[in-house]
Amino acid sequence: MASRSVIRLVPSQQTSDGAGVKLNRSLGSQLLPDLDPFLLLDMFGSEEGADYIAGFPDHPHRGFETVTYMLDGRMRHEDNAGNGGTLGPGGVQWMTAGRGIVHSEMPEQEDGLMRGFQLWVNLPAKDKMCPPRYQNLEAEEIPEVTAADGVRVKVIAGEAEGTPGAVNGIAVAPLYLDLTLPAGARYTADVPSGHTAFVYPYEGSVMIGDADVVGAGTMAILGDGDTVGLTSTDGESRLILVAGKPLNEPIARYGPFVMNTREEIVEAFRDYEQGRF
Ligand code: FE2
C-alpha cells in the first residue's frame, strides 16, 4: 500500500458566476484550468442573500457532468425537458448533461446560510452526446458510515469502509467522500491507484500524509498511491475527497460546453441557438 502525498496546493480564488453568485473557485480558472477528468470546482458559501440570490438562470451544458452537493440551504432546479426539484441540505444532484440540457439553478431562500460545492466531471468522447441523465439524492439516501476515531464519512460516490456510494454508473468511476474528522482524529481512505485525486478542506485544517497541513479553502492535489492519510489538526475538520479515472483525451472548452474538438464546440453553439438541446 502506497500512501499519497500532496503534489500541489491550489488556493481558491473569489469569483462570481451565473447572474452574480459569489464563489470560491479552485479548479477551472487560469491557475488550474483542468485536472483530468475534473473541469471545475466551486464552493459557494454565504449567509448574505445578496451574495447568491441572483442564482443561475437558464443556461446550457453539453459534453460533461455537473455535480451539486448542498451543505446548507435549498436550491431549486428546472430544465427544458420538464424535470425539476429541490436540492436541500446534504443532497446531491449528479447531472449527466450529455448531448445537452438547458437548466436553471435558483436559491429557494432569500437569506440565511447557503453553502455547497459544484464539481464538473468530464465525459469520455464516446459518451459526450449521450441522453441527459439525473441522479437526484436526498441527504437520507447518501450512506454515512462511522469509522475509527469517530470519523464520519458520507459516501456520495465510490466506496468507503466497504460501503458503496449513492451515485452509480459514472464513466470515470468517481470517488466522492465528505469527511468529518473530530479533533486529532486520523482516517485512511482508499483511493484507486492511477486515479486523479484531490482533497478540499472546508472547515478547520487537515494534515495530509505525514507532512502537509492544508487549511479550508485550498485544494490539495495528491500524487499517486492507493491510500491517503488524513488527520484533523485544528479542532474538528470537514473536507471532501474526490478522485476519478483520467480520460487522457483532448479538451475543447468554451463556457458551458466541453467537447474534444473546436468543430464540436461550434456545433454545440449552433445546436443551442437553433433550439436543439
Ligand atoms: Fe448548470
Coordinates of C-alpha atoms and ligand atoms in Angstrom, one line a residue:
M1 CA 0.0 0.0 0.0
A2 CA 1.5 3.3 -1.1
S3 CA 0.3 6.4 0.7
R4 CA -0.5 9.5 -1.4
S5 CA 1.1 12.9 -0.5
V6 CA 0.4 16.4 -1.7
I7 CA 2.0 17.4 -5.0
R8 CA 0.4 20.8 -5.4
L9 CA -1.7 23.3 -3.4
V10 CA -4.2 25.5 -5.2
P11 CA -5.7 28.3 -3.2
S12 CA -9.3 29.1 -4.2
Q13 CA -10.0 32.4 -5.8
Q14 CA -13.0 34.6 -5.3
T15 CA -15.1 35.0 -8.4
S16 CA -18.7 35.2 -9.5
D17 CA -20.8 33.2 -12.0
G18 CA -24.4 32.8 -13.0
A19 CA -26.2 36.1 -12.5
G20 CA -23.7 37.2 -9.9
V21 CA -23.3 34.5 -7.3
K22 CA -20.1 34.8 -5.3
L23 CA -17.9 31.7 -5.4
N24 CA -14.6 30.4 -4.4
R25 CA -13.1 28.7 -7.4
S26 CA -10.1 26.3 -7.1
L27 CA -10.4 24.4 -10.4
G28 CA -11.4 25.8 -13.7
S29 CA -9.6 29.1 -13.5
Q30 CA -6.3 30.3 -15.1
L31 CA -4.4 28.9 -12.1
L32 CA -5.6 25.4 -12.8
P33 CA -7.8 25.1 -15.9
D34 CA -8.5 21.4 -15.5
L35 CA -7.4 18.3 -13.6
D36 CA -8.3 15.4 -15.8
P37 CA -11.1 14.2 -15.5
F38 CA -12.3 17.2 -13.5
L39 CA -13.1 20.5 -15.1
L40 CA -14.2 22.8 -12.3
L41 CA -14.7 23.1 -8.6
D42 CA -16.6 25.9 -7.0
M43 CA -17.5 26.3 -3.4
F44 CA -20.3 28.8 -2.6
G45 CA -21.0 29.8 1.0
S46 CA -22.6 32.8 2.4
E47 CA -25.2 33.9 5.0
E48 CA -26.0 37.0 2.9
G49 CA -28.8 36.6 0.4
A50 CA -27.3 39.3 -1.7
D51 CA -24.3 37.0 -2.4
Y52 CA -26.4 34.3 -4.0
I53 CA -30.0 35.5 -4.6
A54 CA -29.4 36.1 -8.4
G55 CA -28.8 32.4 -8.8
F56 CA -28.0 30.6 -12.1
P57 CA -30.9 31.4 -14.5
D58 CA -31.4 29.4 -17.7
H59 CA -28.1 28.2 -19.2
P60 CA -27.0 25.2 -21.3
H61 CA -24.5 22.4 -20.7
R62 CA -23.1 19.8 -23.2
G63 CA -20.4 17.2 -23.0
F64 CA -19.8 16.7 -19.3
E65 CA -21.5 16.2 -15.9
T66 CA -22.3 18.8 -13.2
V67 CA -22.4 17.6 -9.6
T68 CA -24.0 19.9 -7.0
Y69 CA -23.6 19.0 -3.3
M70 CA -25.6 21.2 -0.9
L71 CA -24.2 21.5 2.6
D72 CA -26.7 24.2 3.7
G73 CA -29.7 25.9 2.1
R74 CA -32.0 25.0 -0.7
M75 CA -31.7 25.3 -4.4
R76 CA -34.4 24.7 -7.0
H77 CA -33.5 23.3 -10.4
E78 CA -35.6 23.1 -13.5
D79 CA -34.7 22.1 -17.1
N80 CA -36.1 22.4 -20.6
A81 CA -37.3 18.7 -20.6
G82 CA -39.7 19.4 -17.7
N83 CA -37.6 18.0 -14.9
G84 CA -37.4 19.9 -11.7
G85 CA -36.9 19.6 -8.0
T86 CA -35.4 21.0 -4.9
L87 CA -32.0 20.2 -3.6
G88 CA -31.9 20.5 0.2
P89 CA -29.1 20.3 2.9
G90 CA -26.9 17.3 2.4
G91 CA -28.5 16.5 -1.0
V92 CA -26.6 15.7 -4.2
Q93 CA -27.5 16.2 -7.9
W94 CA -25.3 14.3 -10.3
M95 CA -26.4 15.6 -13.7
T96 CA -25.0 14.0 -16.8
A97 CA -25.7 16.7 -19.4
G98 CA -24.6 14.6 -22.3
R99 CA -25.8 16.0 -25.7
G100 CA -27.4 19.0 -23.9
I101 CA -29.7 20.4 -21.4
V102 CA -30.8 23.9 -20.6
H103 CA -31.5 24.4 -16.9
S104 CA -31.7 26.9 -14.1
E105 CA -30.4 26.6 -10.5
M106 CA -32.1 29.2 -8.2
P107 CA -31.9 29.6 -4.5
E108 CA -35.2 28.8 -2.7
Q109 CA -34.4 31.2 0.1
E110 CA -33.9 34.9 0.3
D111 CA -31.4 34.9 3.2
G112 CA -29.6 32.6 5.6
L113 CA -26.7 30.2 5.0
M114 CA -26.4 28.7 1.6
R115 CA -23.3 26.6 1.2
G116 CA -22.1 23.8 -1.1
F117 CA -20.0 22.6 -4.0
Q118 CA -20.3 22.4 -7.7
L119 CA -17.9 20.0 -9.4
W120 CA -17.7 19.4 -13.2
V121 CA -16.7 15.9 -14.4
N122 CA -15.7 15.3 -17.9
L123 CA -17.3 12.6 -20.1
P124 CA -15.3 10.4 -22.4
A125 CA -15.7 11.2 -26.2
K126 CA -18.0 8.2 -26.7
D127 CA -20.5 9.5 -24.1
K128 CA -20.5 13.2 -24.8
M129 CA -23.6 13.0 -26.9
C130 CA -25.5 10.6 -24.6
P131 CA -29.0 11.4 -23.4
P132 CA -29.1 13.5 -20.3
R133 CA -29.4 11.6 -17.0
Y134 CA -30.1 12.8 -13.5
Q135 CA -29.3 11.2 -10.2
N136 CA -31.0 13.3 -7.5
L137 CA -30.2 12.1 -4.0
E138 CA -31.6 13.5 -0.8
A139 CA -29.4 13.6 2.3
E140 CA -31.1 10.4 3.7
E141 CA -30.2 8.5 0.5
I142 CA -26.5 9.1 0.9
P143 CA -24.8 6.4 3.1
E144 CA -22.9 7.6 6.1
V145 CA -20.5 5.4 7.9
T146 CA -18.7 6.0 11.2
A147 CA -15.1 4.8 11.2
A148 CA -12.4 4.7 14.0
D149 CA -11.8 7.9 15.9
G150 CA -15.4 8.9 15.4
V151 CA -14.7 9.9 11.8
R152 CA -17.9 10.3 9.8
V153 CA -17.9 9.5 6.1
K154 CA -20.7 10.3 3.6
V155 CA -20.2 8.1 0.6
I156 CA -21.6 10.1 -2.3
A157 CA -19.8 8.1 -5.0
G158 CA -17.2 5.3 -4.9
E159 CA -16.7 3.2 -1.8
A160 CA -15.6 3.7 1.8
E161 CA -15.4 1.2 4.6
G162 CA -16.9 -1.4 2.3
T163 CA -20.0 0.8 1.7
P164 CA -20.8 1.7 -1.9
G165 CA -21.8 5.3 -2.7
A166 CA -25.2 6.5 -3.7
V167 CA -24.2 7.5 -7.2
N168 CA -23.7 4.9 -9.8
G169 CA -22.8 4.2 -13.5
I170 CA -20.5 7.2 -14.0
A171 CA -17.8 6.8 -16.7
V172 CA -14.8 8.0 -14.6
A173 CA -15.5 5.7 -11.7
P174 CA -15.5 8.6 -9.3
L175 CA -14.9 8.6 -5.6
Y176 CA -16.6 11.5 -3.7
L177 CA -16.5 11.4 0.0
D178 CA -17.5 14.1 2.6
L179 CA -15.5 13.5 5.8
T180 CA -15.9 15.0 9.2
L181 CA -12.9 14.4 11.5
P182 CA -13.1 15.2 15.2
A183 CA -10.1 17.0 16.7
G184 CA -7.0 14.8 16.4
A185 CA -8.8 12.0 14.5
R186 CA -7.0 10.2 11.8
Y187 CA -8.6 8.5 8.8
T188 CA -7.0 6.5 6.0
A189 CA -9.1 6.4 2.8
D190 CA -8.6 4.0 -0.1
V191 CA -8.1 5.8 -3.4
P192 CA -7.7 3.7 -6.6
S193 CA -4.1 3.9 -7.9
G194 CA -3.8 5.8 -11.1
H195 CA -6.8 7.9 -10.5
T196 CA -6.6 11.7 -10.2
A197 CA -7.4 12.7 -6.6
F198 CA -7.7 15.9 -4.5
V199 CA -8.7 16.9 -1.0
Y200 CA -10.6 20.2 -0.3
P201 CA -10.9 21.1 3.4
Y202 CA -13.8 23.5 4.0
E203 CA -13.7 23.7 7.8
G204 CA -10.7 23.5 10.0
S205 CA -7.5 22.1 8.7
V206 CA -6.1 18.7 7.9
M207 CA -2.7 17.0 7.7
I208 CA -2.4 15.0 4.5
G209 CA 0.1 12.1 4.8
D210 CA 2.6 13.0 7.4
A211 CA 3.7 16.4 6.2
D212 CA 1.4 18.9 4.6
V213 CA -1.2 20.8 6.7
V214 CA -3.9 22.2 4.5
G215 CA -6.5 24.8 5.6
A216 CA -10.0 25.4 4.5
G217 CA -10.4 26.8 1.0
T218 CA -7.3 25.3 -0.5
M219 CA -7.3 22.4 -2.9
A220 CA -4.6 19.8 -2.3
I221 CA -3.8 17.7 -5.4
L222 CA -2.5 14.2 -4.4
G223 CA 0.3 12.2 -6.0
D224 CA -0.2 8.6 -6.9
G225 CA -0.8 5.8 -4.4
D226 CA -3.7 3.7 -3.2
T227 CA -4.4 5.3 0.2
V228 CA -4.4 8.8 1.7
G229 CA -3.9 9.5 5.4
L230 CA -5.9 12.5 6.8
T231 CA -5.5 13.9 10.3
S232 CA -7.5 16.7 11.8
T233 CA -5.1 19.2 13.2
D234 CA -7.1 22.2 14.4
G235 CA -10.3 21.1 16.1
E236 CA -12.9 19.3 14.0
S237 CA -12.3 19.4 10.3
R238 CA -14.5 18.8 7.3
L239 CA -13.3 18.1 3.8
I240 CA -14.2 16.5 0.6
L241 CA -12.0 13.8 -1.0
V242 CA -12.6 13.4 -4.7
A243 CA -11.0 11.0 -7.3
G244 CA -11.6 9.8 -10.8
K245 CA -10.0 8.0 -13.7
P246 CA -8.3 10.3 -16.1
L247 CA -9.6 10.3 -19.7
N248 CA -6.4 11.4 -21.5
E249 CA -8.5 12.9 -24.3
P250 CA -8.2 16.4 -25.9
I251 CA -10.4 19.1 -24.3
A252 CA -12.1 21.8 -26.3
R253 CA -13.9 24.0 -23.9
Y254 CA -16.0 27.2 -24.2
G255 CA -18.1 28.3 -21.3
P256 CA -20.8 25.6 -20.6
F257 CA -19.7 23.3 -23.5
V258 CA -16.8 20.8 -23.1
M259 CA -16.0 18.7 -26.1
N260 CA -12.9 17.2 -27.8
T261 CA -12.5 19.4 -30.9
R262 CA -13.2 23.1 -31.8
E263 CA -15.6 21.9 -34.5
E264 CA -17.7 20.2 -31.9
I265 CA -17.8 23.4 -29.9
V266 CA -19.0 25.3 -32.9
E267 CA -21.6 22.6 -33.5
A268 CA -22.7 22.9 -29.8
F269 CA -23.3 26.7 -30.2
R270 CA -25.2 26.1 -33.4
D271 CA -27.4 23.4 -31.9
Y272 CA -28.1 25.6 -28.8
E273 CA -29.0 28.6 -30.9
Q274 CA -31.3 26.5 -33.1
G275 CA -33.1 25.1 -30.0
R276 CA -31.8 21.5 -30.4
F277 CA -30.8 20.9 -26.8
Ligands
FE2_1 FE -25.7 24.5 -14.6

